[in-house]
Tab-separated table of C-alpha atoms in Angstrom:
chain	number	residue	atom	x	y	z
V	1	MET	CA	17.713	-17.899	19.840
V	2	THR	CA	15.010	-19.619	17.730
V	3	ASP	CA	16.664	-21.271	15.362
V	4	LEU	CA	14.948	-22.195	12.090
V	5	ALA	CA	16.217	-23.119	8.406
V	6	PRO	CA	14.769	-21.216	5.565
V	7	ARG	CA	13.216	-24.402	4.393
V	8	GLU	CA	11.150	-24.353	7.942
V	9	LEU	CA	10.304	-20.861	7.221
V	10	ARG	CA	8.826	-21.560	4.027
V	11	VAL	CA	6.614	-24.185	5.267
V	12	ILE	CA	5.458	-21.628	7.903
V	13	VAL	CA	4.577	-19.246	4.991
V	14	ALA	CA	3.031	-21.847	2.908
V	15	VAL	CA	0.533	-23.323	5.256
V	16	ALA	CA	-0.484	-19.903	6.479
V	17	GLY	CA	-1.119	-18.800	2.690
V	18	ALA	CA	-2.685	-22.325	2.156
V	19	ARG	CA	-4.853	-22.152	5.081
V	20	GLY	CA	-3.911	-26.476	5.274
V	21	PHE	CA	-1.311	-28.407	5.259
V	22	SER	CA	-1.954	-30.717	2.275
V	23	ALA	CA	-2.453	-27.710	0.114
V	24	ALA	CA	0.798	-26.304	1.345
V	25	ALA	CA	2.648	-29.812	0.809
V	26	ARG	CA	1.318	-29.634	-2.746
V	27	GLU	CA	2.541	-25.858	-3.138
V	28	LEU	CA	6.207	-27.462	-1.977
V	29	SER	CA	6.026	-30.762	-3.448
V	30	MET	CA	6.488	-32.319	-0.308
V	31	THR	CA	4.538	-35.101	1.621
V	32	GLN	CA	1.652	-33.967	4.118
V	33	SER	CA	3.486	-35.705	6.766
V	34	ALA	CA	6.650	-33.809	6.694
V	35	VAL	CA	5.149	-30.550	6.378
V	36	SER	CA	3.118	-31.167	9.289
V	37	HIS	CA	6.192	-32.330	11.032
V	38	SER	CA	8.157	-29.105	10.262
V	39	VAL	CA	5.373	-27.472	11.406
V	40	ARG	CA	5.770	-29.168	14.901
V	41	THR	CA	9.253	-29.002	15.098
V	42	SER	CA	9.245	-25.226	14.241
V	43	GLU	CA	6.486	-24.571	17.156
V	44	ARG	CA	8.332	-26.463	19.424
V	45	ARG	CA	11.748	-24.385	19.019
V	46	ILE	CA	9.344	-20.847	18.919
V	47	GLY	CA	7.437	-22.335	22.074
V	48	ALA	CA	3.799	-21.486	20.608
V	49	VAL	CA	1.154	-22.999	18.564
V	50	LEU	CA	1.439	-21.686	15.085
V	51	PHE	CA	-2.036	-23.016	13.609
V	52	GLU	CA	-5.040	-24.114	14.675
V	53	ARG	CA	-5.810	-27.300	13.376
V	54	GLY	CA	-9.526	-28.337	12.015
V	55	ARG	CA	-11.428	-30.286	9.694
V	56	ARG	CA	-11.382	-27.103	7.494
V	57	GLY	CA	-7.576	-26.944	7.791
V	58	ALA	CA	-4.826	-24.889	9.602
V	59	THR	CA	-5.681	-21.359	10.641
V	60	PRO	CA	-2.814	-19.289	11.762
V	61	THR	CA	-3.153	-18.064	15.574
V	62	PRO	CA	-2.269	-14.773	16.338
V	63	ALA	CA	1.360	-15.998	17.046
V	64	GLY	CA	1.303	-17.760	13.900
V	65	GLU	CA	0.532	-14.576	12.310
V	66	VAL	CA	3.439	-12.693	13.504
V	67	VAL	CA	5.413	-15.481	12.784
V	68	ALA	CA	4.486	-16.017	9.305
V	69	ALA	CA	5.282	-11.990	8.874
V	70	HIS	CA	8.733	-12.425	10.290
V	71	ALA	CA	9.456	-15.543	8.028
V	72	ARG	CA	8.221	-13.803	4.624
V	73	ARG	CA	10.314	-10.967	5.677
V	74	VAL	CA	13.179	-13.126	6.410
V	75	LEU	CA	13.214	-15.025	3.092
V	76	ARG	CA	13.020	-12.139	1.512
V	77	LEU	CA	15.975	-10.462	2.919
V	78	LEU	CA	17.698	-13.509	1.775
V	79	GLU	CA	16.756	-13.351	-1.524
V	80	VAL	CA	17.602	-9.648	-1.906
V	81	MET	CA	21.093	-10.674	-0.119
V	82	GLY	CA	21.950	-13.386	-3.302
V	83	ALA	CA	20.782	-10.881	-5.901
V	84	GLU	CA	23.088	-7.979	-4.467
V	85	ALA	CA	25.808	-10.280	-4.059
V	86	ARG	CA	25.543	-11.047	-7.605
V	87	GLY	CA	24.883	-7.609	-8.969
V	88	ILE	CA	27.837	-6.805	-7.195
V	89	ALA	CA	30.435	-9.827	-8.367
V	90	ALA	CA	29.066	-9.259	-12.178
V	91	GLY	CA	29.308	-5.463	-12.173
V	92	GLY	CA	31.775	-4.238	-9.792
V	93	GLY	CA	29.663	-1.694	-8.390
V	94	GLY	CA	26.348	-3.406	-7.419
V	95	ALA	CA	23.395	0.011	-7.869
V	96	ASP	CA	24.200	-0.494	-11.541
V	97	THR	CA	23.155	-4.229	-12.062
V	98	VAL	CA	21.008	-4.508	-8.970
V	99	GLY	CA	17.948	-6.782	-10.363
V	100	GLY	CA	15.099	-9.220	-9.427
V	101	PRO	CA	11.590	-8.570	-8.334
V	102	LEU	CA	11.035	-5.346	-6.630
V	103	ARG	CA	7.039	-5.892	-4.633
V	104	ILE	CA	5.552	-2.442	-4.711
V	105	ALA	CA	2.146	-2.278	-2.674
V	106	ALA	CA	0.200	1.113	-3.479
V	107	PHE	CA	-3.781	2.618	-3.427
V	108	ARG	CA	-5.399	3.183	-6.574
V	109	SER	CA	-4.835	7.030	-7.546
V	110	ALA	CA	-0.726	6.518	-6.618
V	111	ALA	CA	-0.502	3.160	-8.500
V	112	LEU	CA	-2.159	5.011	-11.644
V	113	HIS	CA	-0.308	8.668	-11.367
V	114	LEU	CA	2.483	8.306	-9.288
V	115	LEU	CA	4.036	5.077	-9.498
V	116	PRO	CA	4.481	5.065	-13.410
V	117	PRO	CA	6.741	7.763	-13.920
V	118	ALA	CA	8.770	6.331	-11.346
V	119	LEU	CA	8.991	3.029	-12.681
V	120	GLU	CA	9.594	4.313	-16.109
V	121	ARG	CA	12.901	6.047	-14.827
V	122	LEU	CA	13.588	2.897	-12.525
V	123	THR	CA	14.031	0.232	-14.980
V	124	ALA	CA	15.578	2.569	-17.626
V	125	ARG	CA	18.392	3.201	-14.973
V	126	HIS	CA	18.106	-0.311	-13.269
V	127	PRO	CA	16.755	-2.860	-16.201
V	128	GLY	CA	17.496	-5.816	-14.393
V	129	ILE	CA	14.617	-4.779	-11.445
V	130	GLU	CA	10.901	-6.263	-12.270
V	131	PRO	CA	8.385	-3.844	-10.574
V	132	VAL	CA	5.753	-5.888	-8.880
V	133	VAL	CA	2.481	-3.566	-7.971
V	134	ARG	CA	-0.604	-4.561	-6.199
V	135	MET	CA	-3.246	-2.204	-5.491
V	136	VAL	CA	-4.469	-2.370	-2.015
V	137	ARG	CA	-7.336	-0.405	-0.652
V	138	GLU	CA	-6.047	2.375	1.939
V	139	VAL	CA	-8.614	1.204	4.745
V	140	GLY	CA	-7.556	-1.037	7.935
V	141	ARG	CA	-4.060	-1.751	7.660
V	142	GLY	CA	-3.630	-0.926	4.170
V	143	THR	CA	-0.473	-0.770	2.186
V	144	ALA	CA	1.707	-0.569	5.280
V	145	GLY	CA	0.096	-3.872	6.457
V	146	GLU	CA	1.692	-5.665	2.984
V	147	VAL	CA	5.197	-4.615	4.141
V	148	LEU	CA	4.816	-5.489	7.531
V	149	ASP	CA	3.180	-8.946	6.706
V	150	GLY	CA	6.407	-9.451	4.146
V	151	ARG	CA	4.252	-9.355	1.096
V	152	ALA	CA	5.701	-6.287	-0.051
V	153	ASP	CA	9.022	-4.373	-0.110
V	154	LEU	CA	7.657	-0.773	-0.035
V	155	ALA	CA	4.358	0.690	0.148
V	156	VAL	CA	3.296	3.677	-1.118
V	157	ALA	CA	0.548	4.937	1.690
V	158	THR	CA	-0.812	8.172	3.539
V	159	VAL	CA	1.873	9.327	6.165
V	160	GLY	CA	2.245	12.237	8.399
V	161	THR	CA	-0.171	13.209	10.790
V	162	THR	CA	-3.261	11.795	9.315
V	163	SER	CA	-2.051	8.503	9.370
V	164	ALA	CA	1.003	7.835	11.991
V	165	VAL	CA	3.691	5.311	10.481
V	166	GLU	CA	3.405	1.674	12.077
V	167	ALA	CA	6.025	0.682	14.567
V	168	GLY	CA	8.583	-1.357	12.632
V	169	LEU	CA	8.684	0.917	9.535
V	170	VAL	CA	10.544	3.690	8.401
V	171	GLY	CA	9.347	6.202	5.588
V	172	GLY	CA	8.761	9.792	4.569
V	173	VAL	CA	6.713	12.013	2.924
V	174	LEU	CA	6.731	12.282	-1.249
V	175	LEU	CA	3.819	14.931	-1.690
V	176	GLU	CA	1.459	17.011	0.196
V	177	GLU	CA	-1.984	16.903	-1.455
V	178	GLU	CA	-5.323	19.448	-1.337
V	179	TYR	CA	-8.733	18.242	-1.093
V	180	SER	CA	-10.681	20.255	-3.379
V	181	LEU	CA	-14.716	20.289	-4.061
V	182	VAL	CA	-15.536	18.810	-6.865
V	183	HIS	CA	-18.672	19.286	-8.340
V	184	PRO	CA	-20.819	19.462	-11.953
V	185	ALA	CA	-19.508	21.840	-14.168
V	186	GLY	CA	-21.841	25.002	-14.481
V	187	HIS	CA	-23.727	24.402	-11.209
V	188	SER	CA	-25.003	27.261	-9.472
V	189	ALA	CA	-24.586	26.045	-5.803
V	190	PRO	CA	-22.873	23.053	-5.808
V	191	ARG	CA	-22.369	22.816	-2.191
V	192	THR	CA	-26.058	22.366	-1.760
V	193	LEU	CA	-25.482	18.840	-3.430
V	194	PRO	CA	-25.324	15.354	-1.864
V	195	LEU	CA	-22.040	14.217	-0.797
V	196	VAL	CA	-20.824	11.335	-2.911
V	197	ASP	CA	-18.096	9.768	-0.900
V	198	TRP	CA	-15.959	6.217	-0.820
V	199	ALA	CA	-14.240	4.242	2.092
V	200	GLU	CA	-10.511	5.146	1.445
V	201	ASN	CA	-11.000	8.957	1.493
V	202	CYS	CA	-12.422	9.744	4.985
V	203	THR	CA	-9.506	7.942	6.498
V	204	SER	CA	-7.149	10.976	5.040
V	205	TYR	CA	-9.527	13.754	6.004
V	206	THR	CA	-8.128	16.384	8.300
V	207	ARG	CA	-10.899	16.187	11.090
V	208	ASP	CA	-10.516	19.322	12.582
V	209	TRP	CA	-11.457	20.866	9.244
V	210	TRP	CA	-14.140	18.398	8.505
V	211	ALA	CA	-16.120	18.752	11.926
V	212	ALA	CA	-15.945	22.812	11.421
V	213	GLN	CA	-17.460	22.828	7.782
V	214	SER	CA	-21.383	23.279	8.937
V	215	TRP	CA	-22.419	22.663	4.908
V	216	ILE	CA	-20.733	19.039	4.031
V	217	PRO	CA	-23.623	16.597	4.613
V	218	ARG	CA	-23.359	13.173	5.354
V	219	ALA	CA	-22.568	10.850	2.481
V	220	THR	CA	-25.604	9.923	0.956
V	221	VAL	CA	-24.049	8.412	-2.027
V	222	GLU	CA	-20.855	5.872	-1.555
V	223	ALA	CA	-18.881	4.089	-4.261
V	224	ASP	CA	-15.931	1.440	-4.408
V	225	ASP	CA	-13.000	3.801	-5.492
V	226	ASP	CA	-12.207	7.560	-6.373
V	227	GLY	CA	-12.722	6.529	-10.097
V	228	ALA	CA	-16.438	5.808	-9.469
V	229	VAL	CA	-16.775	9.185	-7.477
V	230	LEU	CA	-15.759	11.129	-10.412
V	231	SER	CA	-17.656	9.321	-12.871
V	232	MET	CA	-21.101	9.969	-10.608
V	233	VAL	CA	-20.074	13.613	-9.737
V	234	SER	CA	-19.583	14.066	-13.742
V	235	ARG	CA	-23.218	12.760	-13.737
V	236	GLY	CA	-24.615	15.460	-11.893
V	237	LEU	CA	-25.442	13.170	-8.978
V	238	GLY	CA	-23.815	15.397	-6.394
V	239	MET	CA	-20.352	16.896	-5.347
V	240	ALA	CA	-17.448	15.337	-3.770
V	241	ILE	CA	-14.099	16.529	-1.923
V	242	MET	CA	-11.112	14.886	-2.999
V	243	PRO	CA	-7.147	14.894	-2.971
V	244	GLY	CA	-4.861	15.869	-5.900
V	245	LEU	CA	-3.832	12.345	-6.957
V	246	SER	CA	-7.398	11.714	-7.564
V	247	LEU	CA	-8.223	14.191	-10.116
V	248	TYR	CA	-5.795	13.295	-12.651
V	249	GLY	CA	-7.733	12.211	-16.044
V	250	ALA	CA	-11.074	13.962	-14.202
V	251	PRO	CA	-13.493	12.906	-17.059
V	252	ASP	CA	-15.665	15.973	-18.874
V	253	GLY	CA	-18.398	17.621	-17.007
V	254	ILE	CA	-16.775	18.483	-13.800
V	255	GLU	CA	-15.291	21.475	-12.288
V	256	ILE	CA	-12.399	21.562	-9.458
V	257	THR	CA	-12.969	24.188	-6.968
V	258	ALA	CA	-10.471	25.353	-4.430
V	259	LEU	CA	-11.653	24.959	-0.822
V	260	GLY	CA	-9.767	28.078	0.690
V	261	PRO	CA	-6.524	28.787	2.678
V	262	ASP	CA	-7.635	26.347	5.554
V	263	ARG	CA	-8.033	23.421	2.896
V	264	PRO	CA	-7.373	20.123	4.128
V	265	THR	CA	-4.528	17.989	2.975
V	266	ARG	CA	-3.454	14.660	2.736
V	267	SER	CA	0.566	13.585	2.955
V	268	ILE	CA	1.246	10.892	0.426
V	269	GLY	CA	4.737	8.876	1.403
V	270	TYR	CA	6.796	5.708	1.205
V	271	LEU	CA	7.210	2.543	4.048
V	272	THR	CA	9.073	0.168	3.879
V	273	THR	CA	11.517	-2.036	6.982
V	274	PRO	CA	14.766	-0.624	8.218
V	275	GLU	CA	16.633	-3.475	6.407
V	276	GLN	CA	14.457	-2.847	2.881
V	277	ALA	CA	15.434	0.572	3.353
V	278	ARG	CA	19.226	-0.612	3.040
V	279	SER	CA	18.717	-2.475	0.036
V	280	LEU	CA	19.819	-1.135	-3.243
V	281	ALA	CA	16.669	-1.620	-5.201
V	282	VAL	CA	14.851	-0.173	-2.635
V	283	ARG	CA	16.694	2.628	-2.416
V	284	ALA	CA	16.806	3.379	-5.995
V	285	LEU	CA	12.928	3.324	-6.420
V	286	ILE	CA	12.535	5.910	-3.148
V	287	ARG	CA	15.289	8.187	-5.101
V	288	GLU	CA	12.780	7.832	-8.458
V	289	LEU	CA	9.354	8.292	-6.032
V	290	ARG	CA	11.005	11.491	-5.173
V	291	ALA	CA	11.467	12.879	-8.335
V	292	ALA	CA	8.224	11.603	-9.609
V	293	SER	CA	6.388	13.339	-6.638
V	294	GLY	CA	8.093	17.064	-8.056
V	295	ILE	CA	5.399	16.749	-11.286
V	296	ALA	CA	2.378	14.807	-9.362
V	297	ALA	CA	0.714	17.726	-7.971
V	298	VAL	CA	-2.935	18.632	-10.149
V	299	SER	CA	-2.649	21.359	-12.302
V	300	ASP	CA	-4.242	24.759	-10.569
V	301	SER	CA	-5.669	25.683	-13.641
V	302	ARG	CA	-8.310	22.969	-13.520
V	303	LYS	CA	-9.237	25.129	-10.248
V	304	SER	CA	-11.438	28.266	-9.633
V	305	ASP	CA	-11.744	30.105	-6.530
């Protein structure tokens, strides 16, 4: 069994984050030699080299990346353990007195439109909880990677058939979004316009539906995020195919048209670790996310057949 103390785990996390022994030493108020000794001891006990040492600092090896992620998660569980124990001791029930930071990773449209009502209800019921939200682009490892790496307790992510749940995580679907055609209002032939797109959007398309649409051109205009896409469409620069959450607060000058009964959809859900799924704060947040998802669909009154 690998026997590392919390102090040693904190050193590993600090070196991985700072990419160097000197910077980690300053962060931890330790000497560089003490940090170096701690890492060497941890490497010996684990049986693997965790960092490549060089003139420019210390870069985590593949093994080091895995160990740092586990270390973050273990340290976070120790924090949760203490917070829940103090809550139970103070209030007798635990659930009403849970407190401390709750780290959430979400992509832009979810952070803007799904999280706020959930967090409003959460903090009203549990004033001691302090939500810490990071917006993360839903590309590559996306928000799920933040949980796996121990940087977030829960992720709001694309899940389901379009994005398989990564090993080591658990979750559920909160909302099914429909994709719609978005185009300049009043345009007589919007499907002939150039396609405006952004990197996060393409990973969520239903591939078979997309391939079957001969009228959809290759994107000739690409934007940084869905808000920029809407701005460009409103200026008459093209049309877009976008999911429901992205259409909240859409600017004037655009029209939203349904794509028909075979339209693509996107599943929005939550992901967390099995351990965090049992924590009081994460369970409370999941309850509020489920409640908020019931009002998160874009109104059909803005769509035309």
